[in-house]
Structures are given as C-alpha cells and as structure tokens.
GROMACS .gro file of C-alpha atoms in nm:
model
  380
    1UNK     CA    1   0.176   0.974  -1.026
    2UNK     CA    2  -0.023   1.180  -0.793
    3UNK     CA    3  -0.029   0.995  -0.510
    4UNK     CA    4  -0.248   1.241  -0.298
    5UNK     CA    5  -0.546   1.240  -0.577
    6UNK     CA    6  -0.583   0.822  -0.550
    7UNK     CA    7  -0.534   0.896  -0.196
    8UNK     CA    8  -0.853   1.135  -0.194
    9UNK     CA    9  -1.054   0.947  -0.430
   10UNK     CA   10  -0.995   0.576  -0.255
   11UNK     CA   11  -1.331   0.635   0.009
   12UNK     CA   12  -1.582   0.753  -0.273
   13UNK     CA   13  -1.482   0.478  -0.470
   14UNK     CA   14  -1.489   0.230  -0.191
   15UNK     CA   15  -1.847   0.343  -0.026
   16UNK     CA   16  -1.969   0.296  -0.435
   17UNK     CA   17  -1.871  -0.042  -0.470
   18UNK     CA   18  -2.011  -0.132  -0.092
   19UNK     CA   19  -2.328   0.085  -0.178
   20UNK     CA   20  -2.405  -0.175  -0.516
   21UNK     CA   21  -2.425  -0.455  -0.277
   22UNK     CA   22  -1.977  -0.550  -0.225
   23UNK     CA   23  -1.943  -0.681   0.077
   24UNK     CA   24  -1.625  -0.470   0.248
   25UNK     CA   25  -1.340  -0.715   0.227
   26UNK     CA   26  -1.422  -0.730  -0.125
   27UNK     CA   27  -1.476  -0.392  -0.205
   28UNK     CA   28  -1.129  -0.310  -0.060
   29UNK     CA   29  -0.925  -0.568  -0.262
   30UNK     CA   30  -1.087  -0.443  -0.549
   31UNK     CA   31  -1.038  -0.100  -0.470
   32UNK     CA   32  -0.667  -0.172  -0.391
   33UNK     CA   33  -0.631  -0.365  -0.710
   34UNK     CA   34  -0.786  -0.075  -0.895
   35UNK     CA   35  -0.483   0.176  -0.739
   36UNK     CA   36  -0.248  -0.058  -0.851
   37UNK     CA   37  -0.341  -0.052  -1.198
   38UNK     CA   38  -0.350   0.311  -1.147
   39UNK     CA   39  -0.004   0.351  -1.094
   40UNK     CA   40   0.081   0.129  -1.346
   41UNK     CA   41  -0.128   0.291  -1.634
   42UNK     CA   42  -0.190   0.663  -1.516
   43UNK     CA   43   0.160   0.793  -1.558
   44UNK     CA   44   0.142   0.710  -1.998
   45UNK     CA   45  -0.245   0.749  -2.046
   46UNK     CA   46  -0.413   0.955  -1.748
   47UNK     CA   47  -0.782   0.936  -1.785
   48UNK     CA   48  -1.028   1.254  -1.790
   49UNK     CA   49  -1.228   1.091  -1.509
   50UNK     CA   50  -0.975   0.944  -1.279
   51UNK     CA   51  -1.286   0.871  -0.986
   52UNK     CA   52  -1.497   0.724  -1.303
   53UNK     CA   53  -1.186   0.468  -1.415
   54UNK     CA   54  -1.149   0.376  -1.050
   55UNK     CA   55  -1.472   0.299  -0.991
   56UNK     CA   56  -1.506   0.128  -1.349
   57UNK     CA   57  -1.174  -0.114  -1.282
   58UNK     CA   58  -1.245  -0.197  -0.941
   59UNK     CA   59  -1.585  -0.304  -0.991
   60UNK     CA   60  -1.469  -0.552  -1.251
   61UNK     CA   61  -1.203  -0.693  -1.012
   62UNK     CA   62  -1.501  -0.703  -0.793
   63UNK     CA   63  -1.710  -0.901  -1.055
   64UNK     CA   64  -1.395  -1.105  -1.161
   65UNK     CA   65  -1.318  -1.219  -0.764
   66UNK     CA   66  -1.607  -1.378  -0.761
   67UNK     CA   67  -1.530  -1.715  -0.930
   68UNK     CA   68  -1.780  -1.995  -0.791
   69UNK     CA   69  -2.037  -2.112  -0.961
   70UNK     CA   70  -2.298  -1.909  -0.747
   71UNK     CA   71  -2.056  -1.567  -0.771
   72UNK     CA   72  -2.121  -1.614  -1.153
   73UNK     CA   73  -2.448  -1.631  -1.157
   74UNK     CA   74  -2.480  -1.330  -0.960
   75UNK     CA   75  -2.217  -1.134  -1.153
   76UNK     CA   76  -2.433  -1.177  -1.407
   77UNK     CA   77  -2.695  -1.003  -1.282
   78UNK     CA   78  -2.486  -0.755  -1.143
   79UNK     CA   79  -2.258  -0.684  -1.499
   80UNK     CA   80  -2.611  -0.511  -1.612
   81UNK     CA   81  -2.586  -0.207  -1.324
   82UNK     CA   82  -2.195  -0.167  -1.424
   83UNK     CA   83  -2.182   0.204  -1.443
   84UNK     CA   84  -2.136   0.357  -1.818
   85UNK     CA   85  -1.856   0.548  -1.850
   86UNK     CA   86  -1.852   0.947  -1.732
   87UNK     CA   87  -1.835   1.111  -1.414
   88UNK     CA   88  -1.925   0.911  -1.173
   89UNK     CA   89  -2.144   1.083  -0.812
   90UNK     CA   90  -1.987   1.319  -0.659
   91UNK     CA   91  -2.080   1.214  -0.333
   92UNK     CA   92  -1.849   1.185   0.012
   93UNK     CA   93  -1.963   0.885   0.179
   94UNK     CA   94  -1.595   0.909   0.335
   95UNK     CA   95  -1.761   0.977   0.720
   96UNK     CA   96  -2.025   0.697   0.662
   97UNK     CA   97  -1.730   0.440   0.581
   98UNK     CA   98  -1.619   0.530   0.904
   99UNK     CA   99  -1.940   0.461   1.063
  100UNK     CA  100  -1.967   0.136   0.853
  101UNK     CA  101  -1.603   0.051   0.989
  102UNK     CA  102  -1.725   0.073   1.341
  103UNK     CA  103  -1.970  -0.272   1.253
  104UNK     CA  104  -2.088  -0.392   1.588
  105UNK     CA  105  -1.928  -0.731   1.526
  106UNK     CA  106  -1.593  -0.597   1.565
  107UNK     CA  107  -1.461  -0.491   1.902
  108UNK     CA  108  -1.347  -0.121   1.918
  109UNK     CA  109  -0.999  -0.176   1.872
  110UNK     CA  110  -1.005  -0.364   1.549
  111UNK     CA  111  -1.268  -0.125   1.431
  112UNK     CA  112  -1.040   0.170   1.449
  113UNK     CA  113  -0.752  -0.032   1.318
  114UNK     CA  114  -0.951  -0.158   0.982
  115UNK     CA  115  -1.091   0.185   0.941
  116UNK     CA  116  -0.737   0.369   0.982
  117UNK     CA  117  -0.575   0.131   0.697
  118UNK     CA  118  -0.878   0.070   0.472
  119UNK     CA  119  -1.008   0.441   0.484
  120UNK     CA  120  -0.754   0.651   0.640
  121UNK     CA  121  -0.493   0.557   0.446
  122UNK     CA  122  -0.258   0.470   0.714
  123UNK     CA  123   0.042   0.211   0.716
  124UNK     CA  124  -0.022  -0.091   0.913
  125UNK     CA  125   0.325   0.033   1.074
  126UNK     CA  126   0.187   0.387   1.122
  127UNK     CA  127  -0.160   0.198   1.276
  128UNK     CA  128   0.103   0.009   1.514
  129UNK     CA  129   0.291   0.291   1.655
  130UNK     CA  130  -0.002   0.447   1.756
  131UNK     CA  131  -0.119   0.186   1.940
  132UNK     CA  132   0.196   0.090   2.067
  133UNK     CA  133   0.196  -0.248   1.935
  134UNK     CA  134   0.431  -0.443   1.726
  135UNK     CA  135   0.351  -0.421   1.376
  136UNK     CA  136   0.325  -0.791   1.290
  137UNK     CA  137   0.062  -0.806   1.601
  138UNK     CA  138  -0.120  -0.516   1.420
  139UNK     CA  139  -0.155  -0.685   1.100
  140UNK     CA  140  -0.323  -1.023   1.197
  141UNK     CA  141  -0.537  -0.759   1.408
  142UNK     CA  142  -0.659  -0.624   1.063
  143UNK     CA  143  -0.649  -0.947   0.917
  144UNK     CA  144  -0.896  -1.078   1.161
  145UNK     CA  145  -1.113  -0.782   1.144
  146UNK     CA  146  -1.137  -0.818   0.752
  147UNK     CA  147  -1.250  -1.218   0.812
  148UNK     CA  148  -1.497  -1.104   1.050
  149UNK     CA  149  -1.699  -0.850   0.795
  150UNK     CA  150  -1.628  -1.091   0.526
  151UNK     CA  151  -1.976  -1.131   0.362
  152UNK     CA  152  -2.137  -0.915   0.666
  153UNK     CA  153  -2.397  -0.664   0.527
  154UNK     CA  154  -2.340  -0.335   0.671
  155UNK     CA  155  -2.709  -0.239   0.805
  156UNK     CA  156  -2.599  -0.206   1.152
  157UNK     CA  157  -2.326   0.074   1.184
  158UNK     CA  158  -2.071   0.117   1.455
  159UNK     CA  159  -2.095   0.413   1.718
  160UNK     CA  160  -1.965   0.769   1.804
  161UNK     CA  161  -1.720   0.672   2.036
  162UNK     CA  162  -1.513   0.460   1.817
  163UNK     CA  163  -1.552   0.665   1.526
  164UNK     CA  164  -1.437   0.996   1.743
  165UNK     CA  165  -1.077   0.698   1.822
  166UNK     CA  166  -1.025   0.695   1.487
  167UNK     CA  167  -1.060   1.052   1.362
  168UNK     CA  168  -0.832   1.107   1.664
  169UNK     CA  169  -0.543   0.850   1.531
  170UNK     CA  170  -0.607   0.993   1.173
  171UNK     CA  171  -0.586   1.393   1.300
  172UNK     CA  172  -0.230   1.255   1.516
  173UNK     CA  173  -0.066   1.098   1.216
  174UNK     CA  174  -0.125   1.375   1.003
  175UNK     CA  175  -0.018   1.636   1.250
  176UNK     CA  176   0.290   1.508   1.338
  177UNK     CA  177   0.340   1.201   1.060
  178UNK     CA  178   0.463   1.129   0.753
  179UNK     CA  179   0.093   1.143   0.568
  180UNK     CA  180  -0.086   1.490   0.570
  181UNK     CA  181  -0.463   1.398   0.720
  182UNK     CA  182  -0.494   1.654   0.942
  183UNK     CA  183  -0.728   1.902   0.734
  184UNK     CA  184  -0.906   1.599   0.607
  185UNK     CA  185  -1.021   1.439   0.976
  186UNK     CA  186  -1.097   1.784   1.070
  187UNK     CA  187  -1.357   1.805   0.760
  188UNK     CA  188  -1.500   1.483   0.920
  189UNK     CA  189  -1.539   1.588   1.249
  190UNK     CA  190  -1.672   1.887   1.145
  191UNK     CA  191  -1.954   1.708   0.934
  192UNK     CA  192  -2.015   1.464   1.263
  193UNK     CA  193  -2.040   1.738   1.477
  194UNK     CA  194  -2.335   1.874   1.201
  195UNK     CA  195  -2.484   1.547   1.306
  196UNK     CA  196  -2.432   1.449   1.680
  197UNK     CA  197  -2.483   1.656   1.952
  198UNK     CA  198  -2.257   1.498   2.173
  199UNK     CA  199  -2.016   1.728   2.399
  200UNK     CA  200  -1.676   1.474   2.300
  201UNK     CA  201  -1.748   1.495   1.958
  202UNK     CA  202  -1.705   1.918   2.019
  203UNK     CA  203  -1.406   1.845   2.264
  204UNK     CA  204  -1.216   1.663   1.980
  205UNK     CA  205  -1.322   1.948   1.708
  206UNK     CA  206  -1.184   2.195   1.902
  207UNK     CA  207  -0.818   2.017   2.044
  208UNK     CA  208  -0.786   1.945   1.636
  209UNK     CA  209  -0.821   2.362   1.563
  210UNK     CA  210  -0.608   2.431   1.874
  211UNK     CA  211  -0.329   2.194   1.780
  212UNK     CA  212  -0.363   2.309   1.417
  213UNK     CA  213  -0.303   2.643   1.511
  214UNK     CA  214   0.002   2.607   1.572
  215UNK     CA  215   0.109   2.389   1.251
  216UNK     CA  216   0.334   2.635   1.052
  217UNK     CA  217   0.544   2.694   1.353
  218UNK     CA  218   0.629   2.308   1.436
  219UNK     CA  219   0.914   2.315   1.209
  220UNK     CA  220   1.195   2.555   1.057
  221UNK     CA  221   1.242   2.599   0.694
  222UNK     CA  222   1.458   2.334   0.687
  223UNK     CA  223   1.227   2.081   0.790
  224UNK     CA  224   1.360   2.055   1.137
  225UNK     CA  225   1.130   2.047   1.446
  226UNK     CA  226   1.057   2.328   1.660
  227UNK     CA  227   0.943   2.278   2.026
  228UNK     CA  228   0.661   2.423   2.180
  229UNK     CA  229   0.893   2.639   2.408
  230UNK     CA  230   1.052   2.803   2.087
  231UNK     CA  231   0.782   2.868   1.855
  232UNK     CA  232   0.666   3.219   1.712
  233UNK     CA  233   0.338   3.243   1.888
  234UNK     CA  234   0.268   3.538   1.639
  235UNK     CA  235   0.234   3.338   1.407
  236UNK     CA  236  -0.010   3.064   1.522
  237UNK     CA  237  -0.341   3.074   1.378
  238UNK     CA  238  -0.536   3.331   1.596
  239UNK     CA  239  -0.887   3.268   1.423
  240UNK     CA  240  -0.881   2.885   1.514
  241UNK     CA  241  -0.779   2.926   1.896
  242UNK     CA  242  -1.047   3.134   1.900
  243UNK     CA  243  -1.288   2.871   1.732
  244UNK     CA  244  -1.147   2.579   1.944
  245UNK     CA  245  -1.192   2.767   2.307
  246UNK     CA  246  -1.550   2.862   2.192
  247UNK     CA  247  -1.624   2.563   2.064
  248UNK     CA  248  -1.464   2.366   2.394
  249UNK     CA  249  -1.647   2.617   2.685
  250UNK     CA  250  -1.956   2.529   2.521
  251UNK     CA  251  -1.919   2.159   2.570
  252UNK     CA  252  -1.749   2.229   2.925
  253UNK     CA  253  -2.039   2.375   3.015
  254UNK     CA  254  -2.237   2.044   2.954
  255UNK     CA  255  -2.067   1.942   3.247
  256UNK     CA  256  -1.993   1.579   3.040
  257UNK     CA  257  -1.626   1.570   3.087
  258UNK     CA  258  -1.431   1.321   2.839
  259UNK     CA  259  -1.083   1.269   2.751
  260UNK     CA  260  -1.084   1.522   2.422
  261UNK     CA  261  -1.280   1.810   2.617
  262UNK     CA  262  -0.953   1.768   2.900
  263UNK     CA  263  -0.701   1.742   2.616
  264UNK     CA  264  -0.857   2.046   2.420
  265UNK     CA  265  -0.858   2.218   2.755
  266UNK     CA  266  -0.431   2.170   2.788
  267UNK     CA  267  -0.399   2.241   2.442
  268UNK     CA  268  -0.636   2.580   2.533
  269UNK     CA  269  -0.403   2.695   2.804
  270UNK     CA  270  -0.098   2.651   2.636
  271UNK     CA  271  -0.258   2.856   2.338
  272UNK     CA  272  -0.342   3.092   2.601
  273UNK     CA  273   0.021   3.167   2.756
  274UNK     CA  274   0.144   3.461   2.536
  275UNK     CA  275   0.518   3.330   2.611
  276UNK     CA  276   0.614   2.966   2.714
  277UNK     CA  277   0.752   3.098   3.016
  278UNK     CA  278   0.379   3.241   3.147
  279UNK     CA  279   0.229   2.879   3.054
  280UNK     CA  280  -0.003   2.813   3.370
  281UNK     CA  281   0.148   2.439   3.406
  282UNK     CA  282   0.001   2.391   3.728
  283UNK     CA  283  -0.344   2.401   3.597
  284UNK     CA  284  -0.273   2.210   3.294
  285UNK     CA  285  -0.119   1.928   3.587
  286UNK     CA  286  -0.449   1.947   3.715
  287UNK     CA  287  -0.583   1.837   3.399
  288UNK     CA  288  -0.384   1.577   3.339
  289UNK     CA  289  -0.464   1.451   3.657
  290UNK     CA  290  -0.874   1.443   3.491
  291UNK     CA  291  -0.704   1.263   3.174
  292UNK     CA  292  -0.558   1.009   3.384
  293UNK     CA  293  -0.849   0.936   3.602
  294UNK     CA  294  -1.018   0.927   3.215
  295UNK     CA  295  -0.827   0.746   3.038
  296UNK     CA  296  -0.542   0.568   3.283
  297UNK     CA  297  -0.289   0.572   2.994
  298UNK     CA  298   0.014   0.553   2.998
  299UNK     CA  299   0.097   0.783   2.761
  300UNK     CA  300  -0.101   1.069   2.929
  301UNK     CA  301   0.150   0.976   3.288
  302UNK     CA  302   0.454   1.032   3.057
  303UNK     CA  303   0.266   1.375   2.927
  304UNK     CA  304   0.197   1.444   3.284
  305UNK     CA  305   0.522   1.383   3.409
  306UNK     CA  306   0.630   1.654   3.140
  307UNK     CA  307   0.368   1.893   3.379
  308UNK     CA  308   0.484   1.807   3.676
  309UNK     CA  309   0.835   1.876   3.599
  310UNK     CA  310   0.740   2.200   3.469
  311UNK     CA  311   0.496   2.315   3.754
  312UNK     CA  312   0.698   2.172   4.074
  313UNK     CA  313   1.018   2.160   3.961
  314UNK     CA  314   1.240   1.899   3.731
  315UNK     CA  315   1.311   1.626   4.039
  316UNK     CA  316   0.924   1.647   4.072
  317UNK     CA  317   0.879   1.524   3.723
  318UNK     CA  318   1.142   1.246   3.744
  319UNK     CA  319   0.989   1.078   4.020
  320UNK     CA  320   0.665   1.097   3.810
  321UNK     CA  321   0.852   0.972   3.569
  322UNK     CA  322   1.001   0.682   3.767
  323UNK     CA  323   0.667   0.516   3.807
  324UNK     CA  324   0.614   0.446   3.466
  325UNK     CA  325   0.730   0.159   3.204
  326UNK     CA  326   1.083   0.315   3.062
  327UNK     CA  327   0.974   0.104   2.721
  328UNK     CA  328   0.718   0.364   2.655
  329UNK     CA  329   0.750   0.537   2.322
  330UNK     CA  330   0.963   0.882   2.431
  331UNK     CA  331   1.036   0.780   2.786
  332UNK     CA  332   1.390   0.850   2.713
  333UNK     CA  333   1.344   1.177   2.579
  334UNK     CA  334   1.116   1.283   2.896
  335UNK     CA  335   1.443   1.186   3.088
  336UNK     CA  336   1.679   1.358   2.902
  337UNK     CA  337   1.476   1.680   2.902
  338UNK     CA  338   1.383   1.641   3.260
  339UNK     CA  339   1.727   1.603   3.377
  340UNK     CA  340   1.892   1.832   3.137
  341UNK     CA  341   1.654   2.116   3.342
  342UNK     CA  342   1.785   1.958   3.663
  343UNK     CA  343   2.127   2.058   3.552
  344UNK     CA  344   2.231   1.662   3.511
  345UNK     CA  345   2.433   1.779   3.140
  346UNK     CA  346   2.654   1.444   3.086
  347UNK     CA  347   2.320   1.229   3.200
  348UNK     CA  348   2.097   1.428   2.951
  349UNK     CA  349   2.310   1.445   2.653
  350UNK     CA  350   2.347   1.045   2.686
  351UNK     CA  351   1.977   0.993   2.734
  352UNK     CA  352   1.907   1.238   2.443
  353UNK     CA  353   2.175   1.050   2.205
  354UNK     CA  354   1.978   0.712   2.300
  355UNK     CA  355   1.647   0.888   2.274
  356UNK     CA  356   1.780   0.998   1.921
  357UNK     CA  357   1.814   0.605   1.868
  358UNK     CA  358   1.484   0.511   1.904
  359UNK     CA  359   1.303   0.833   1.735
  360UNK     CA  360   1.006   0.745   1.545
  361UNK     CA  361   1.080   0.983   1.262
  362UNK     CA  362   1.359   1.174   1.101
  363UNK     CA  363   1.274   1.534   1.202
  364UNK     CA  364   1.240   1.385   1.560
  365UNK     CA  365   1.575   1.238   1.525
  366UNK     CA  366   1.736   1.463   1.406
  367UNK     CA  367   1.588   1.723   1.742
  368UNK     CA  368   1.762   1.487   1.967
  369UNK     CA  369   2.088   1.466   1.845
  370UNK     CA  370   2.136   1.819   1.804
  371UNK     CA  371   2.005   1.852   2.147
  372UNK     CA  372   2.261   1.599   2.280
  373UNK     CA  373   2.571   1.780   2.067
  374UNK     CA  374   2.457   2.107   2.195
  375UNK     CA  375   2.516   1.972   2.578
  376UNK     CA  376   2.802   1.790   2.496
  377UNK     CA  377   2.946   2.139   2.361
  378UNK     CA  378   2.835   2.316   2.691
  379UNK     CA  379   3.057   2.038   2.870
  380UNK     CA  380   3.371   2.125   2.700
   0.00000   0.00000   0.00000
C-alpha cells in the first residue's frame, strides 16, 4: 500500500467533497473512511484512478452519514451531481483548506491543530509534541474544534498569521520527524507568498530553504544524526542559501520584523559561517534576544541559552539555562552539552544518559547515548 500517494491525494479529495456543499467534519470522516477502504481493497484490485475512487467512495459515505429524514431528502438531490467515474480535477485546493481551517470561529490554536491532523497529515501525538501538550489534552482540542465547524459553511476563511503557524509546525515535523512534509509546506508557502505580500510570509519561505539546505547532511548513512557542529558544509545546498538570504534581506528591509524573518536571520548566519568554529554566535544571541522579545517562548530561552553558552562562554549559558522550566522538551540535553563544554564529564554523561531517556525520537536517542558512552570512555 502506498501510503505516501493516499497521503498526497487526501486534500484534493477533501476540498472536493467540501466544494459540493460537505460541511468539514463530514467531509473528513468520509474522507477517512474512504482511506480505510483504501487500504483494505487497494493492495488486491488497485484502481486506474486512485484520486477518482477516493473521491467516488467518500462521497457515498458522505451521502450514507446522513441518515435523518431531512439528510435523505437532500441526498437525494445531491446523488444526481455524484461524479461519473474517470479522472476526477486536477486541482490543489490543498493551501485553500488551510485557509478554510483557519475559520474565524475557531481560536488560533485549535485552528492550527485541526488543520495539522485533518490536512497535514500529522499524528495527534506529533500535533502534541509540538505544542508541548499532553496528547490526550490535544485530542479533545481537535475534538472541540471539529464540533465547532460542524455544519459551519466555510465563506469566511481564517487569516495569514495562523495559516503561516501551521505551515511552520508542518515544515518542523517533516524536517526533523517521522513524516516527510518538508518539500510539501514549502510548495505552500511558496504559492502564499504568490499571493500575500506580507514580509513574515517571506521570512518563513526563506528559514524553510535555509534549514533545507542543510537536509542531506543531518544524518549519516546509517540513519544516525549529525549535529550542526559536524556537518559537511560542502555539501549543503548552496543555491537555496542563496534564495533564502535574498529572499529574507528583502523582507528585512521592510523594516516589519516578525518571529520567522529573526529565525531565518539565525538560520542565515549559521549558513554563513564557512566552519562551525567561525559561527558569529554573538550576533545570532542578539537575535534571539529579538525572538524572545517576539515571541517570549520558552523554547526560543532554551535555544538562546544554547547562544549564550556559545558566545560568552559555557557557565554563561547555564545560568541562562537556570532560569528556565527544566520540564521543557531538551532541557536536559542543553545541560549535558553545556556542561560537557565546561569540562563537568561525569555530570554531562549522566545528564546525556537521562536526556537519552526522554528523546522524542530514535535517531535523537540514539545521539545521546553515544554521546554519554563516549564521555564515560574519556573518564576511564
């Protein structure tokens, strides 16, 4: 079963079967019902037209959901504009589903979170993480969002902010995630920055290019991870740093700051260096100091603390790193690196071994153990 084609094909068919009048909640149980049938039938009789059979089953399941005595009568009217069987539009409403997503009725945070799971494809797990949220809080978070737009018609559609949050979440998960979406939320920003001239939408375009630069050097052949510090910089994409800091000092120069134009801007100067060791850290603390007067997030403190330990010294960054919640996602790792550059071996190679512990993922996981053998060797 090719996972990756349903994967591709689940928007069109969704923004069809809202565009012949389904309201959203319904559309995507029908949709969903229509992958599941999918996978069971595909693998022994694979249809010529696999966007045309999706479209075709889900709008029945549509039609069938609808079991009152009103829902009847309309299905009735509706069974007449039941597509005929063939290829079915080739259109991508894909970014306008992510407008749609953004209703006005929802607040931004459930918006993002519907449109990550119901067109991004994301886990409600993967949706959680990001947002650093347990994942059984994330899912009534969905839930309620799906009640709200229940039977909502979508003429009013959501704005560029939160649909620049999502493409954001999307790009992250597939860049360092178990789901590859990073090509496919550059497309989109790409096609919204066609449409909106608005300087953030050009700061996130270009910190996706910068950070996909660098893509084919984040891990070994074997699959494990490669820091920053130790990747081939001859091999990172030259053509789209290039694109990203043209694209970025344009929308600098609007003089519109935002939190992607100051994380493109890191991401620029780190391109930049030609080795990790000429990295100009003390500007790129100066940035994060913009991204936390932005954004006040935690995350970016725990980032910043990484800065801080690299541009005034390791006991810098730990007392950076003291201020801040140690139940933050990769706290523990921060510590272990900081203090393993402090010279603080035994302390490090325990942090990194508890760090290991809590890793998100298996390449991560596997990073910190090694790291915390490696010390534990240098001990000896």
């Amino acid at each position: 079963m090719n996972e990756a084609l349903l994967r591709s094909l689940t928007p069109s068919v969704l923004g069809i079967l809202v565009r012949r009048g389904a309201d959203f909640a319904a559309a995507e149980d029908a949709v969903q019902d229509a992958l599941v049938e999918a996978v069971r039938v595909w693998p022994a009789d694979a249809p010529q037209d696999p966007k045309g059979w999706l479209v075709t089953v889900a709008w029945r399941r549509f039609l069938d959901a609808r079991r009152s005595d009103a829902a009847r009568r309309r299905r009735e009217d509706l069974v007449d504009e039941e597509p005929a069987p063939g290829p079915a539009p080739t259109v991508d409403d894909t970014l306008q589903l992510y407008f749609l997503c953004a209703h006005p009725s929802l607040t931004p945070s459930s918006a993002v979170a519907l449109t990550l799971r119901a067109v991004g494809g994301l886990t409600t797990r993967q949706i959680a993480q990001a947002y650093l949220v347990p994942e059984a809080t994330m899912a009534q978070r969905i839930s309620r969002a799906k009640r709200t737009l229940s039977g909502v018609r979508f003429d009013q559609s959501g704005d560029v902010a939160t649909v620049l949050r999502v493409l954001y979440l999307v790009f992250n998960e597939g860049y360092s995630g178990d789901v590859d979406l990073a090509a496919e939320a550059i497309r989109l920003t790409r096609q919204l920055a066609a449409r909106a001239d608005h300087p953030e939408v050009a700061g996130l375009l270009a910190l996706m290019l910068l950070h996909h630069a660098r893509r084919t050097t984040r891990t070994a052949p074997d699959g494990s991870l490669v820091p920053l510090a130790e990747q081939d910089r001859d091999r990172w994409d030259a053509e789209s740093i290039a694109e990203g800091v043209e694209i970025l000092q344009a929308a600098l120069a609007r003089d519109r700051l935002g939190e992607f134009q100051a994380q493109a801007a890191i991401a620029a100067l780190h391109a930049d260096a030609p080795t990790a060791g000429e990295t100009d850290w003390v500007q790129i603390v100066e940035w994060y100091d913009e991204l936390v007067r932005l954004t006040d997030s935690p995350v970016v403190r725990l980032n910043r603390a990484v800065a801080v330990g690299e541009a005034d010294g390791p006991r810098a960054g730990l007392a950076a790193l003291a201020a801040l919640d140690d139940s933050l996602p990769r706290h523990t790792a921060v510590a272990a690196y900081l203090q393993e550059c402090d010279g603080a071996l035994t302390t490090a190679a325990r942090l990194y071994a508890e760090a290991a512990r809590k890793a998100p993922n298996l390449a991560e996981r596997d990073y910190l153990t090694r790291r915390a053998a490696h010390l534990n060797t240098r001990r000896r």
